[in-house]
Structures are given as structure tokens and as C-alpha cells.
Amino acid sequence: MDDDERFSLEDFPCPAGFRVRSLHLEPHDAMDWQADWAEALVVVEQGEMEIECASGVRARFDAGAVLTFDGLSLRRLHNCGETRVVVTLLSRQITP
């Protein structure tokens, strides 16, 4: 699949009641799990991301991967490559 065929949320017109966020991880950096990611639609826009479960099991996803973290017991996200990882998340907007 080439870049023109990949699903992306980077320029996605966000519908009312939702929000789109971007996460950036520099090479070999990690980010702890955030509970508000649980119901988000997640797209790896650039780079190679690894998710680490609470059990220690890891799975790797390349640019173009579309996934959700719902139902997973995650610990953190890792950039396991030599280039920046960019991930976008589409989730419901929580209003107080």
C-alpha cells in the first residue's frame, strides 16, 4: 500500500462531539498509557510504533496501521525505530 492509499486522520474534518489529537515520539522514546486513549481510533501516521501490554508482551505496528486500544491492558507506547513516530487519535470529546 502506498502513502496515497493509507487512511489518515491528520487532516480529518473532525465531527462535532469528537476530537483529533497527535502524539509524537522521537526515536527510542516511550510514553506511558493514558486512560483516555482506550476508546480512540488510532492511526500510525509515520514511523514504527510498539505497544507494550501490562503483561510485558509487545506488538509492533508500522505507518498505515489502524487500530484501537479498547479492551487491552496497555502499559506504554514505544518508538522502536530511527525516525519520529506520529500517531493520531480520534475520540469522543468529553464535556464537563
Backbone as a ProteinNet text record, in pm:
[ID]
protein_1_A
[PRIMARY]
MDDDERFSLEDFPCPAGFRVRSLHLEPHDAMDWQADWAEALVVVEQGEMEIECASGVRARFDAGAVLTFDGLSLRRLHNCGETRVVVTLLSRQITP
[TERTIARY]
84.6	0	89.6	67.1	149.1	84.5	158.1	112.1	-22.4	-50.3	-175.1	-297.3	-278.5	-388.9	-411.5	-322.6	-334.7	-444.9	-515.6	-611.4	-533.2	-574.5	-506.2	-608.3	-573.6	-656.1	-591.6	-475.8	-401.6	-480.3	-552.2	-631.9	-780.3	-818.2	-954.7	-1047.4	-1158.5	-1255.1	-1330.5	-1294.9	-1345.7	-1494	-1576.8	-1719.8	-1745.7	-1858.4	-1896.8	-1901.9	-1854.4	-1855.7	-1733.1	-1638.9	-1516.2	-1394.9	-1278.6	-1154.5	-1046.5	-955.7	-840.3	-716.4	-629.9	-503.9	-388.7	-271.4	-150	-52.4	12.1	120.5	248.2	357.5	486.5	587	654.7	759.7	888.9	991.7	1122.4	1183.6	1284	1345.3	1383.8	1343	1374.5	1306.1	1211.8	1134.3	1014.7	957.2	837.1	741.6	613.4	509.6	417.7	392.6	303.8	160.5	88.8	-50.3	-136.6	-228.9	-325.6	-465.4	-542.4	-673.8	-767.2	-753.3	-845	-815.9	-714.9	-687.3	-771.1	-833.8	-897.9	-1001.4	-1082.7	-1188.7	-1155.3	-1034	-995.8	-967.2	-993.1	-945.3	-803.7	-707.5	-565.6	-506	-432.8	-367.4	-218.7	-133	10.5	37.3	62.5	80.4	222.1	318.9	459.6	540.1	638.5	730.2	682.6	743.6	716	694.1	571.7	533.8	519.9	558.1	541.2	453.8	352.4	271.6	315.5	320.1	360.3	242.2	201.5	91.5	142.4	51	87.7	161	133.1	198.4	342.3	380.8	514.3	517.1	409	400.3	397.9	468.1	475	430.2	374.9	335.7	379.1	424.1	478.9	385.7	369.9	282.3	354.8	350	413.4	316.5	370.3	287.9	177.7	57.3	-58.3	-146.8	-96.8	-177.4	-292.3	-410	-528.9	-573.4	-585.5	-619.5	-695.8	-737.4	-799.5	-737.5	-731.9	-673.5	-780.5	-907.3	-1018.5	-1002.4	-1013.1	-1004.8	-863.4	-762.8	-624.5	-573.6	-490.6	-427.7	-287.7	-280.7	-154	-75.1	56.6	147.8	206.8	258.9	317.7	332.9	359.4	390.2	538.9	600.2	744.1	767.9	866.9	918.9	1039.3	1026.6	1132.3	1217.4	1198.6	1272.8	1370.6	1418.6	1518.2	1458.2	1325.9	1258.8	1145	1097.8	988.3	861.8	790.2	659.3	553	457.4	342.5	218.4	137.8	14.6	-99.5	-211.3	-329.1	-437.9	-515.7	-623.7	-752.4	-858.2	-991.9	-1072.8	-1123.8	-1200.7	-1315.6	-1407.2	-1519.9	-1467.9	-1527.3	-1495.9	-1571.7	-1502.9	-1567.2	-1591	-1716.4	-1750.2	-1795.7	-1748.9	-1785.1	-1929.8
-116.6	0	123.4	215.3	335.9	444.1	555.5	661.3	720.8	726.2	785	700	571.5	480.7	462.6	512.4	494.6	581.8	525.9	602.6	693.6	818	913.9	999.7	1039.9	1133.2	1271.1	1290.2	1415.3	1537.3	1528.6	1641.3	1608.1	1523.2	1474.3	1585.1	1611	1709	1648.6	1689.3	1628.4	1660.1	1556.2	1578.5	1635.8	1702.9	1757.9	1645.7	1676.4	1578.4	1488.5	1509.4	1430.1	1522.8	1466.4	1542.8	1455	1518.4	1450.7	1507.4	1417.5	1457.7	1386.9	1446.4	1383.9	1359.6	1244.6	1212.1	1199.8	1249.3	1242.1	1177.4	1076.4	1009.9	1014	1068.5	1071.3	930.7	903.5	770.3	723.4	601.4	531.3	589.4	683.6	736.2	646.1	661.3	587.6	684.6	648.7	730.1	637.2	670.8	589.1	596	488	472.1	579.6	634.5	733.4	673.3	674.5	610	663.7	790.7	845.9	796.3	713.3	652.3	526.2	475.6	343.5	328.4	427.8	415.6	486.7	530.6	607.6	516.6	571.3	511.2	564.6	476.2	512.6	482.2	579.3	561.1	593.2	499.4	525.9	597.6	726.3	808.9	798	785.2	785.6	703.3	631.1	557.9	418.3	364.3	228.5	231.5	200.2	207.9	67.9	56	-69.9	-41.4	-126.7	-115	-222.8	-186.4	-279.3	-300.5	-425.7	-460.4	-470.9	-466.9	-479.1	-610.2	-713.2	-843.6	-843.9	-737.4	-731.2	-769.6	-829	-865.2	-737.2	-740.5	-623.8	-660.6	-561.5	-577.5	-452.1	-470.3	-361.1	-328.5	-198.4	-150.5	-45.2	-61.2	32.6	141.3	243.8	350.8	289.3	342.5	291.3	202.5	156.3	71.1	151	89.5	148.9	51.6	99.2	9.8	83	6.4	60.4	-11.4	58.3	0.3	-52.8	-44.4	-86.3	-233.1	-257.8	-393.7	-443.2	-360.4	-400.7	-342.9	-416.7	-368.8	-320	-193.3	-139.4	-67.8	-68.9	-0.8	123.8	108.3	224.5	202.2	313.5	313	340.2	274.7	292.5	329	412.9	433.6	341	236.5	136.1	156.3	267.6	292.2	406.7	448.5	555.9	687.5	690.3	812.6	843.6	966	1009.1	927.9	891.7	827.5	935.9	937	1026.2	937.8	953.5	877	976.5	953.6	1036.6	952.7	1017.7	951.5	1029.3	959.1	1016.7	961.8	1051.7	1006	1101.8	1055.4	1140	1256.5	1372.1	1489.8	1479.4	1479.2	1470.6	1611.7	1640.8	1774.4	1764.2	1857.1	1853.1	1888.7
0	0	0	-93.6	-95.1	-9	12.5	101.6	59.5	-70.8	-118.3	-82.6	-55.4	-25.3	124.2	207.7	351.8	410.2	507.2	584.4	678.3	690.3	776.3	848.3	969.1	1044.5	1052.8	989.9	1005.2	958.2	850.7	801	803.2	895.8	905.8	956.1	885.4	935.4	1053.9	1170.6	1293.2	1314.1	1328.4	1351.5	1490.7	1506.9	1636.8	1740.4	1857.9	1966.2	1969.3	1877.7	1871.6	1869.5	1890.4	1876.9	1816.6	1744.6	1686.1	1752.2	1799.7	1863.9	1797.7	1805.9	1754.5	1868.5	1862.8	1955	1874	1928.5	1860.9	1955.7	1906.5	1983.5	1902.9	1962.7	1897.7	1903.4	1821.2	1820.9	1961.5	1992.8	2117.3	2240.8	2222.9	2335	2363.1	2481.2	2520.3	2588.7	2588.7	2651.2	2728.8	2855.4	2937.8	2886.8	2907.7	2868.3	2932.6	2857.9	2907.4	2894.2	2999.5	3000.8	2892.9	2853.4	2753.4	2612.1	2594	2463.7	2442.3	2547	2543.5	2432.2	2408.1	2308.5	2177.6	2162.2	2042.8	1923.4	1805.3	1681.1	1663.2	1643.8	1642.7	1506.2	1450.3	1321.5	1337.6	1296.9	1293.9	1162	1170	1050.6	994.9	1084.2	1043.1	1142.3	1094.4	1180.9	1214.9	1319.3	1364.2	1515.1	1558.3	1698.5	1756.9	1881.7	1953.3	2074.5	2096.2	2217.6	2315	2441.4	2546.4	2639.9	2655.8	2745.5	2888.8	2984	3125.4	3152.9	3074.1	3090.5	3040	2967.2	2908.9	2761.8	2711.7	2570.1	2487.7	2373.2	2285.7	2145	2076.4	1936.1	1861.6	1737.8	1657.1	1541.7	1514.2	1407.8	1325.1	1193.8	1100.8	1058.8	992.6	936.8	851.1	866.3	794.1	879	993.2	1080.9	1141	1144.2	1205.8	1314.3	1437.4	1547	1656.3	1755	1875	1994.6	2106.7	2227.8	2321.8	2283.6	2367.8	2409.7	2539.2	2590.6	2615.8	2584.3	2607.4	2738.9	2805.3	2927.5	2890.1	2849.2	2798.6	2907.1	2887.9	2979.7	2915.5	2791.1	2724.5	2575.4	2506.1	2363.1	2348.2	2249.1	2224.6	2078.5	2056.4	1921.7	1911.9	1833.5	1823.9	1699	1630	1506.8	1518.3	1403.6	1396.6	1349.3	1324.5	1282.8	1378.9	1377.1	1463.3	1432.7	1538.1	1524.6	1542.9	1451.5	1462.2	1462.7	1566.4	1583.3	1600.6	1533	1555.9	1620.8	1704.5	1776.5	1755.7	1721.3	1710.3	1826.5	1911.3	2027.6	2054.6	2138	2177.2	2260.3	2239.4	2319	2450.4	2560.5	2691.5	2741.8	2768.4	2818.1	2963.9	3043.7	3188.5	3212.2
[MASK]
++++++++++++++++++++++++++++++++++++++++++++++++++++++++++++++++++++++++++++++++++++++++++++++++

